[in-house]
CSV table of C-alpha atoms in Angstrom, one decimal:
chain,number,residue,atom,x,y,z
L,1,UNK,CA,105.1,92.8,121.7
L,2,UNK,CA,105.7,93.9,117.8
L,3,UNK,CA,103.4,96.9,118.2
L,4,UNK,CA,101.7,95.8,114.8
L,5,UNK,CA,98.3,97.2,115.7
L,6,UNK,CA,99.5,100.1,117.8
L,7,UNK,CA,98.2,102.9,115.7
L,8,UNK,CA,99.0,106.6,115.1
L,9,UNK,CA,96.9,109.4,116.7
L,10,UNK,CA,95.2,110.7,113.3
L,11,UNK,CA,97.4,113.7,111.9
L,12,UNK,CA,95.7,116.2,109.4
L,13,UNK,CA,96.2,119.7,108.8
L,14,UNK,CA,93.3,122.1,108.7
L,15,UNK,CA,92.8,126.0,107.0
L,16,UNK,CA,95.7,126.9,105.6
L,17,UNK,CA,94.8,131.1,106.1
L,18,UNK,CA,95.6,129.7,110.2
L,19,UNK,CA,98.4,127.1,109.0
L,20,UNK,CA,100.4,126.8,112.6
L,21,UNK,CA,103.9,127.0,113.2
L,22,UNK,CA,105.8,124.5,111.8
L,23,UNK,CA,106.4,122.7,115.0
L,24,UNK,CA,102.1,122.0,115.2
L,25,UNK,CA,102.0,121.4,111.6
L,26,UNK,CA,103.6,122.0,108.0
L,27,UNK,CA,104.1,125.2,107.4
L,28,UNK,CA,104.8,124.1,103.5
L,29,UNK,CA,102.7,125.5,101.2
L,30,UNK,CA,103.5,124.4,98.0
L,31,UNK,CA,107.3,123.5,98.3
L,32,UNK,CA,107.7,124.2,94.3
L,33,UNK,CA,107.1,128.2,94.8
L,34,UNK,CA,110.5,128.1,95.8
L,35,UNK,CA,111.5,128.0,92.2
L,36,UNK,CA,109.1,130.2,90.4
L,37,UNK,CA,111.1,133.2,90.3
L,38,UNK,CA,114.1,131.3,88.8
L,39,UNK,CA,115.0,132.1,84.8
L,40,UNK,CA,112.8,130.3,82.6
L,41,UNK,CA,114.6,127.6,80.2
L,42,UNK,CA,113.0,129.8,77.4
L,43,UNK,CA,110.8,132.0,76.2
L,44,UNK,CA,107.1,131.3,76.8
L,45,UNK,CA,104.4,133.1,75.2
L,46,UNK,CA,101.7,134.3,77.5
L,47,UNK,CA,99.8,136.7,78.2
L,48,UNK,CA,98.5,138.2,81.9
L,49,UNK,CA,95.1,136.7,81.4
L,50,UNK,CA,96.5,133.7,81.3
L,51,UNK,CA,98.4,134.0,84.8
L,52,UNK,CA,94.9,135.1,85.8
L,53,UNK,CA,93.0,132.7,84.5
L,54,UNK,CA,95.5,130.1,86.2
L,55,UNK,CA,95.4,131.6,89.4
L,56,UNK,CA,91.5,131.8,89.3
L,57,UNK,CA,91.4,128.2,88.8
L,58,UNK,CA,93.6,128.0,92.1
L,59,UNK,CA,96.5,126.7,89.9
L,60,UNK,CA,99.1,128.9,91.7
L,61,UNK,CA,102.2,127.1,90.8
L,62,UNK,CA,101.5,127.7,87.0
L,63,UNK,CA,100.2,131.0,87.4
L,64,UNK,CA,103.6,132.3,89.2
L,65,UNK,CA,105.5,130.6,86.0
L,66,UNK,CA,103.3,132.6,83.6
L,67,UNK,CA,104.0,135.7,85.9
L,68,UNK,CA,107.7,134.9,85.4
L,69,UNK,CA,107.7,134.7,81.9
L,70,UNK,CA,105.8,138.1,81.5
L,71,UNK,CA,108.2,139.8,83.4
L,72,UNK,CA,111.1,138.4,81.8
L,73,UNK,CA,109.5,139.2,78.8
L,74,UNK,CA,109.6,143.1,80.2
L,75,UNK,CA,105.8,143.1,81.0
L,76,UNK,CA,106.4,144.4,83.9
L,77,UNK,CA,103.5,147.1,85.3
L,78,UNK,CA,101.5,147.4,88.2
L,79,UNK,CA,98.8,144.6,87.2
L,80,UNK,CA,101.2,142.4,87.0
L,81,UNK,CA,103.3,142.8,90.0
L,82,UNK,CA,99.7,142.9,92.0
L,83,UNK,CA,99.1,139.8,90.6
L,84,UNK,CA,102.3,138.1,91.3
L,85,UNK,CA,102.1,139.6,94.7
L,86,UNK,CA,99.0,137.6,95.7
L,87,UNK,CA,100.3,134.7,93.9
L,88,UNK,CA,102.9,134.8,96.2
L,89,UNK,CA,100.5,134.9,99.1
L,90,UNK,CA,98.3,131.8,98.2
L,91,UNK,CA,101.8,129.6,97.6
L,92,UNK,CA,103.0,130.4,101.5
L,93,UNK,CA,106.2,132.7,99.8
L,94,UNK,CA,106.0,136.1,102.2
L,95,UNK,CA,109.6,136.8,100.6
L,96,UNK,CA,108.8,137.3,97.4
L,97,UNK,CA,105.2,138.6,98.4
L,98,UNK,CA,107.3,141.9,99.5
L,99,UNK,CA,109.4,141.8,96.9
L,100,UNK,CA,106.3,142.4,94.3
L,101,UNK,CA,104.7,144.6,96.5
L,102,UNK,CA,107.8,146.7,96.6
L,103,UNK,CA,107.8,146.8,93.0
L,104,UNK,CA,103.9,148.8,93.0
L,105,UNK,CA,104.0,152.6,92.1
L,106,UNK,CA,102.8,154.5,95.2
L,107,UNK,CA,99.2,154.3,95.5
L,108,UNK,CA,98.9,151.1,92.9
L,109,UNK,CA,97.1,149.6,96.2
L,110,UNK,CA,94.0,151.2,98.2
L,111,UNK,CA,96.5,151.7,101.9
L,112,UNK,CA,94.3,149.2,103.5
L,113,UNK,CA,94.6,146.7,100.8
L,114,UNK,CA,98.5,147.1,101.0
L,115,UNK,CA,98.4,146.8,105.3
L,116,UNK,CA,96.4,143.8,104.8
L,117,UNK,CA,98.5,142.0,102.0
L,118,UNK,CA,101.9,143.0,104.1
L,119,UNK,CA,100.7,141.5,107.0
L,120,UNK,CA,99.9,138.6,105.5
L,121,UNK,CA,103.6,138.0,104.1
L,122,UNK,CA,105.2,138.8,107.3
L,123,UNK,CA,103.2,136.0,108.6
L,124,UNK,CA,104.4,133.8,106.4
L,125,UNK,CA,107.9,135.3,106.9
L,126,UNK,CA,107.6,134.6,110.5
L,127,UNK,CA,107.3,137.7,111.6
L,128,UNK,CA,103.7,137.7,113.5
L,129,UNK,CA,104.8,139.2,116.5
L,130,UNK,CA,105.6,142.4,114.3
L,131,UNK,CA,102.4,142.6,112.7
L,132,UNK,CA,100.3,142.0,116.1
L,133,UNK,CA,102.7,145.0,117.5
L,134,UNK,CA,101.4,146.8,114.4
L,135,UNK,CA,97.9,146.3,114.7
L,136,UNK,CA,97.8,147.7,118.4
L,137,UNK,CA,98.0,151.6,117.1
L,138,UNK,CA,95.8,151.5,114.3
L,139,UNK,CA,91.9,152.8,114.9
L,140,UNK,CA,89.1,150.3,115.7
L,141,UNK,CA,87.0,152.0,113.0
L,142,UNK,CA,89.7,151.4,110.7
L,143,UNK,CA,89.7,147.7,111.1
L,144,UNK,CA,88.6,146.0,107.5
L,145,UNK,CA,87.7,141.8,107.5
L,146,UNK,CA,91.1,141.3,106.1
L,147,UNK,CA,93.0,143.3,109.2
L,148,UNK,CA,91.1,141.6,111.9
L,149,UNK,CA,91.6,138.4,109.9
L,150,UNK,CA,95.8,139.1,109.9
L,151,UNK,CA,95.6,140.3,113.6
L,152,UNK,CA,93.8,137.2,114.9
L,153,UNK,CA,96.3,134.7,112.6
L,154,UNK,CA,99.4,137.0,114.0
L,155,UNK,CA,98.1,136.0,117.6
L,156,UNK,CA,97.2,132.5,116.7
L,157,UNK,CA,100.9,132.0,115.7
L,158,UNK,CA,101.8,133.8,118.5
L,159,UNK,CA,100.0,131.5,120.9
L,160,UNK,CA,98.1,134.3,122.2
L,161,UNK,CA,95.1,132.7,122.7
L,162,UNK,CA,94.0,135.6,125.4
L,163,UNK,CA,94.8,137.9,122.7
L,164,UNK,CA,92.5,135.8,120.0
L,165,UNK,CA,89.8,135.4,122.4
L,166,UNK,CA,89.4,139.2,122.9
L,167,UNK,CA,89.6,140.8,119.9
L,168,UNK,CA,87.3,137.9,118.5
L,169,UNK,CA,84.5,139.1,119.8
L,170,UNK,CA,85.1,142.6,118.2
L,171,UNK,CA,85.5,140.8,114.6
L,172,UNK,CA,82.7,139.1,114.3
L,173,UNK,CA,80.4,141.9,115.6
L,174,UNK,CA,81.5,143.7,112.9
L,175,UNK,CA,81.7,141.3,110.5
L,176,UNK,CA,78.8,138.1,111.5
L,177,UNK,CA,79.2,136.4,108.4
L,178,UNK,CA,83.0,136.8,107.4
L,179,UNK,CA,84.0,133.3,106.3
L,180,UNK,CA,87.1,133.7,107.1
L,181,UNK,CA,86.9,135.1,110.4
L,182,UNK,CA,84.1,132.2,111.7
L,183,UNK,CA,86.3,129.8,110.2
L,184,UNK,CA,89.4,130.7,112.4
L,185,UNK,CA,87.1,131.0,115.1
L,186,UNK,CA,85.8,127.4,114.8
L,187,UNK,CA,89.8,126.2,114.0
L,188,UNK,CA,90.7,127.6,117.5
L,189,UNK,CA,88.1,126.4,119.2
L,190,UNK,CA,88.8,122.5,118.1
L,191,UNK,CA,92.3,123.1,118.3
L,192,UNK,CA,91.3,124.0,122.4
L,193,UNK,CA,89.6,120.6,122.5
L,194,UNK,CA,86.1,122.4,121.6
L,195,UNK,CA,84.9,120.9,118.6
L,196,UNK,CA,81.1,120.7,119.0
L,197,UNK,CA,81.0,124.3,120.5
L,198,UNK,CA,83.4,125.1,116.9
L,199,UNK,CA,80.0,123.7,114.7
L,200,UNK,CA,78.1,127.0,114.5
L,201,UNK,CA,81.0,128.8,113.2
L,202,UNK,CA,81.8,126.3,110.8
L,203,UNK,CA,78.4,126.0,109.5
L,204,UNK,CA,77.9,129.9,109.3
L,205,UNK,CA,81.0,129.9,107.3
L,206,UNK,CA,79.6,126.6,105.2
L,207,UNK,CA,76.6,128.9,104.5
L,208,UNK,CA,78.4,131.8,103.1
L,209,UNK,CA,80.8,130.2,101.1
L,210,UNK,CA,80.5,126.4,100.5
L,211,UNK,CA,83.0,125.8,98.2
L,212,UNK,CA,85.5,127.6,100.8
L,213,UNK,CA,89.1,125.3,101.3
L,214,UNK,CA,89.4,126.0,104.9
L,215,UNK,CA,86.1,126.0,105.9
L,216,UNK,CA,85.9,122.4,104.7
L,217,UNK,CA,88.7,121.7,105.9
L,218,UNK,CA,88.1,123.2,109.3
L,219,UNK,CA,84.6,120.9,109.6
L,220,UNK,CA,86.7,117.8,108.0
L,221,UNK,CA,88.7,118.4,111.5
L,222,UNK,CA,85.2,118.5,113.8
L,223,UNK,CA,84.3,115.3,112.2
L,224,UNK,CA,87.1,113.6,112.7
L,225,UNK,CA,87.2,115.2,116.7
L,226,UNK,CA,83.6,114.0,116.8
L,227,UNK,CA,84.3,110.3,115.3
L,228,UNK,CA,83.1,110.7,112.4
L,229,UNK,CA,86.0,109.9,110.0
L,230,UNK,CA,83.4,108.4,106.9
L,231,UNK,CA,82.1,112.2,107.0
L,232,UNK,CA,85.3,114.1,107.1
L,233,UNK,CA,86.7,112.0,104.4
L,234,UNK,CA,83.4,113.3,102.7
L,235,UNK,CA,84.2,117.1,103.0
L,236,UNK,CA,88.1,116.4,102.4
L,237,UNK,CA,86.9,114.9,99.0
L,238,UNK,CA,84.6,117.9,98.5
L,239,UNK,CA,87.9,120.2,99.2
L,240,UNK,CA,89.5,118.4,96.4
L,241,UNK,CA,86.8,118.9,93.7
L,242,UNK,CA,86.4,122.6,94.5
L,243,UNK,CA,90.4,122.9,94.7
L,244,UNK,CA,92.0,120.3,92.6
L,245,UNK,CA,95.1,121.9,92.5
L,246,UNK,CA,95.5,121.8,96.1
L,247,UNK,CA,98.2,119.3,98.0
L,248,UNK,CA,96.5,119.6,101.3
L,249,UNK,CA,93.0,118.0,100.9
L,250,UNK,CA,94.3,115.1,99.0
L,251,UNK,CA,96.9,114.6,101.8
L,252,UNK,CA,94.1,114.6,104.2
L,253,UNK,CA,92.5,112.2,102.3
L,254,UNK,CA,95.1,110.1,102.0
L,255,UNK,CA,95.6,109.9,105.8
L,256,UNK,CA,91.9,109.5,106.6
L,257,UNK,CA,92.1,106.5,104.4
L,258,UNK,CA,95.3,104.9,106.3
L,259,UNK,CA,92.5,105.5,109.2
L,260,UNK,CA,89.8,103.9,108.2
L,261,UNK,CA,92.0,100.8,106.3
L,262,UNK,CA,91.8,101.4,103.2
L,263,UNK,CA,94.9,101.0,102.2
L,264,UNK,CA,94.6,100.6,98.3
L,265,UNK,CA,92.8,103.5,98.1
L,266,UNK,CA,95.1,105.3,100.0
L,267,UNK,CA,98.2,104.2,98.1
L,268,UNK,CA,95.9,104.8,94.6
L,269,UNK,CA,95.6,108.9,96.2
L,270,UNK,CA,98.9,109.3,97.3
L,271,UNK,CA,100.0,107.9,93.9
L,272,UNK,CA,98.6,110.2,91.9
L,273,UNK,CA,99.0,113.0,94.2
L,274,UNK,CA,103.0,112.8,94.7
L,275,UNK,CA,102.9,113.0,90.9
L,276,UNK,CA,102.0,116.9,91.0
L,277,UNK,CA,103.1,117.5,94.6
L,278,UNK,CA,106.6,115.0,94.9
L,279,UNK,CA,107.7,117.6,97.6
L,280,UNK,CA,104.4,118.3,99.5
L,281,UNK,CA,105.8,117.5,103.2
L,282,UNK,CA,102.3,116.4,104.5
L,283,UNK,CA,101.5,113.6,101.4
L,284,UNK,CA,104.9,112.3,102.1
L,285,UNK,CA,104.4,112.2,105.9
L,286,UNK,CA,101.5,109.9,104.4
L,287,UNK,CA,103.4,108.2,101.8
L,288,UNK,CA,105.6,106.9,104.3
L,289,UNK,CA,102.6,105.5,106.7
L,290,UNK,CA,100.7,103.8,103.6
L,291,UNK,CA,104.8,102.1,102.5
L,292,UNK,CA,105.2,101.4,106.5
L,293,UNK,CA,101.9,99.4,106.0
L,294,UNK,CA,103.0,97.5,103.1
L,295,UNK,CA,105.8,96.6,104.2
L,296,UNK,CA,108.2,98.7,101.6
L,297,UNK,CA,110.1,100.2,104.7
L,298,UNK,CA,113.2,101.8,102.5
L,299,UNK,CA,110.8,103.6,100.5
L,300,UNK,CA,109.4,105.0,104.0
L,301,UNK,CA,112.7,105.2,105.0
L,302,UNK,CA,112.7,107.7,102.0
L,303,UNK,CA,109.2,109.7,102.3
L,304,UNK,CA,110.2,110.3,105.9
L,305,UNK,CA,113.1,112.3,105.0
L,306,UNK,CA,111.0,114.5,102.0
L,307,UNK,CA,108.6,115.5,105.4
L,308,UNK,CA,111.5,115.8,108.2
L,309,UNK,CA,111.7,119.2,107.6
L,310,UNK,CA,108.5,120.3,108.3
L,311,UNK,CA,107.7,117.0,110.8
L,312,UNK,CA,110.9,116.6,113.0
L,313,UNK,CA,109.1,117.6,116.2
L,314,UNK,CA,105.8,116.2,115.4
L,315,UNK,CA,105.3,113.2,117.7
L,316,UNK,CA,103.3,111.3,115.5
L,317,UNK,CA,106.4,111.8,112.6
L,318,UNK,CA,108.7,110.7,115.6
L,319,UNK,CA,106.5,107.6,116.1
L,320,UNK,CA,105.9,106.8,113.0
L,321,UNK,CA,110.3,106.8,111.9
L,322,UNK,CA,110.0,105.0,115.4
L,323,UNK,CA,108.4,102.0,114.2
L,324,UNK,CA,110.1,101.9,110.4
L,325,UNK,CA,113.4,102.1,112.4
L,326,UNK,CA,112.2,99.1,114.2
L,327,UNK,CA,111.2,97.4,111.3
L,328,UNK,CA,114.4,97.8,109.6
L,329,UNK,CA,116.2,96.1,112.7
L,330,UNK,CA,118.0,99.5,113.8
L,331,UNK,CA,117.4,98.8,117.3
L,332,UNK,CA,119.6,101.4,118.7
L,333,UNK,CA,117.7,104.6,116.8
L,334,UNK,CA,114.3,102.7,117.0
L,335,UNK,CA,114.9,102.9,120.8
L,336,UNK,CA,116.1,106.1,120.6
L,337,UNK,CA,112.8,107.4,118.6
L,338,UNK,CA,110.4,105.7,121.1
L,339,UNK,CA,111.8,107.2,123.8
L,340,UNK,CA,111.7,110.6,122.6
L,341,UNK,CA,108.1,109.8,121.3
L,342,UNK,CA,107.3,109.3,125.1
L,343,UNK,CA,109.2,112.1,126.0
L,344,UNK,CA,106.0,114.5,124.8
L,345,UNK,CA,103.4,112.0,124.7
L,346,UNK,CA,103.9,110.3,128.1
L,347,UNK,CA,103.6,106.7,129.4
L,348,UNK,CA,102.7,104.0,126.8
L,349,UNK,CA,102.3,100.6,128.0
L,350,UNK,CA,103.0,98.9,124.6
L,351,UNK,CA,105.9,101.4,123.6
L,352,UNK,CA,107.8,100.6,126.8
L,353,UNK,CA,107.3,97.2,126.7
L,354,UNK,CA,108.7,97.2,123.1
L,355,UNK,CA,111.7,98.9,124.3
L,356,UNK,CA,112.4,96.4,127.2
L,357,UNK,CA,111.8,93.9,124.0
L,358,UNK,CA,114.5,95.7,122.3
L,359,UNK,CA,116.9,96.0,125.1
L,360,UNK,CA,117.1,92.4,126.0
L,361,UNK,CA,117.8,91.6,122.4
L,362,UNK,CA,120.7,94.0,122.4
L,363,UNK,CA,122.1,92.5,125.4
L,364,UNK,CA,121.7,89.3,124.1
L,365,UNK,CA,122.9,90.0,121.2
């Protein structure tokens, strides 16, 4: 038994403002922020509407390299810093997130502004269970959208889903049509194995904000739970038009086209996608599917080790290095990888049987 039409359980990644742990998911933004705040080669010539104007087309990587250059240039105020700090935010970087808000005269920031944007980057720092601790002493009436948005992210990191499903409630009575808020409500509830009962939310969020990147990629994830993967490939490819800039919708897309066999059009995506994004853990957990599939298993052997780092403990990663292992003729690691696949995912008639297949060659061998 070669296992040639055994087939991964679908993988995407949904909103990134709920982006699990790394463990569930990536927790990789966009891997090149890591190098934004390096020195520049030399001088560039910008000006801060031009960060703006980057980061209000959602290109973030290129508005934190125009922020760069204006500081190094000594343009270096409180609009600025503001601006670098949400930059920070939107490329996954709590680090340096801080480290501009730290920079911010005293009262640069309305205080619930500044609670709200700290949060957010000691989320991303890992540091959730800090900010859910923080959230307990301040004063219902002093809850904005953005807090309960933080607290209810701090607890879904947390895997406090007791906690998430109490103060829920409270958020969206005060705030009905908050995107954000019925978006994270809709993401729990399919990650819970509740996707129909996750519609309403999504579609209140749809109707608020349409163009909104998690909420389509939040009812991307109820299509594909409901078996619709022609439609979610539909609102993926929305995603991508309202956020071109973005890796994960393209990744998505990618991976819905593995799915549905199309496997052209999923090498054409990933093509041009690794182009902007070579780094982008997710499109190279995809690359290496769509090089599996044609058969170019040391490329695969390659994309699987740009997405080990945010995939080790994935089961579907573990699988999928399972089977390019196999192909390779590494027996020994193949069996290795299969058996730790079944570890988490259980019995599996035609993984054990492939096993048994590899044994017997190895003691015939």
């Amino acid at each position: 038994m070669r296992l040639e039409n055994f087939q991964l359980t679908r993988l995407t990644i949904g909103p990134m403002s709920s982006m699990p742990k790394p463990n569930r998911n990536s927790l990789a933004l966009i891997a090149a922020a890591c190098a934004l705040l390096s020195a520049c080669e030399a001088p560039v010539e910008v000006s801060y509407e031009d960060a703006q104007a980057a980061y209000d087309a959602g290109d973030m990587v290129l508005a934190g390299e125009h922020l760069v250059a204006l500081i190094g240039s000594g343009k270096d105020d409180a609009q600025t810093r503001l601006l670098q700090a949400r930059t920070m935010l939107m490329l996954g970087d709590g680090n340096r997130a801080l480290l501009a808000l730290e920079q911010l005269p005293e009262g640069a920031l309305p205080a619930e502004e500044m609670r709200a944007m700290t949060a957010h980057a000691q989320i991303l720092q890992g540091y959730a269970h800090r900010v859910a601790a923080n959230y307990e002493s301040l004063p219902d009436e002093d809850f904005t959208e953005e807090d309960f948005r933080m607290q209810l992210w701090a607890f879904r990191e947390l895997d406090e889903g007791e906690d998430f499903d109490a103060n829920i409630g409270p958020a969206l009575e005060r705030f009905p049509d908050s995107v954000a808020i019925n978006t994270m409500a809709g993401l729990q509830l399919v990650e819970n194995g509740q996707p129909f009962e996750a519609i309403d939310y999504a579609q209140i969020a749809y109707a608020n904000a349409p163009e909104s990147l998690d909420t389509l990629l939040l009812i991307g994830q109820i299509e594909i739970r409901r078996g619709d993967l022609e439609k979610a490939l539909e609102y993926y490819e929305l995603a991508h038009r309202f956020h071109p800039h973005h890796a994960l919708p393209l990744a998505n897309i990618a991976g819905l086209q593995l799915d549905l066999g199309e496997i052209g059009a999923a090498g054409e995506t990933l093509d041009a996608a690794l182009k902007d994004h070579p780094d982008f853990a997710f499109l190279n957990f995809q690359s290496a599917r769509h090089l599996f599939e044609t058969g170019n298993i040391e490329a695969a052997r390659l994309a699987v080790e740009k997405a080990r780092k945010s995939f080790a403990d994935n089961i579907q990663f573990i699988l999928l290095e399972a089977r390019i292992e196999d192909k390779a003729g590494n027996a020994a690691l193949a069996i290795d990888l299969y058996r730790l696949y079944l570890n988490s995912f259980g019995y599996h008639r035609d993984i054990e049987a492939r096993i048994a297949e590899l044994e017997a060659g190895a003691t015939s061998t």
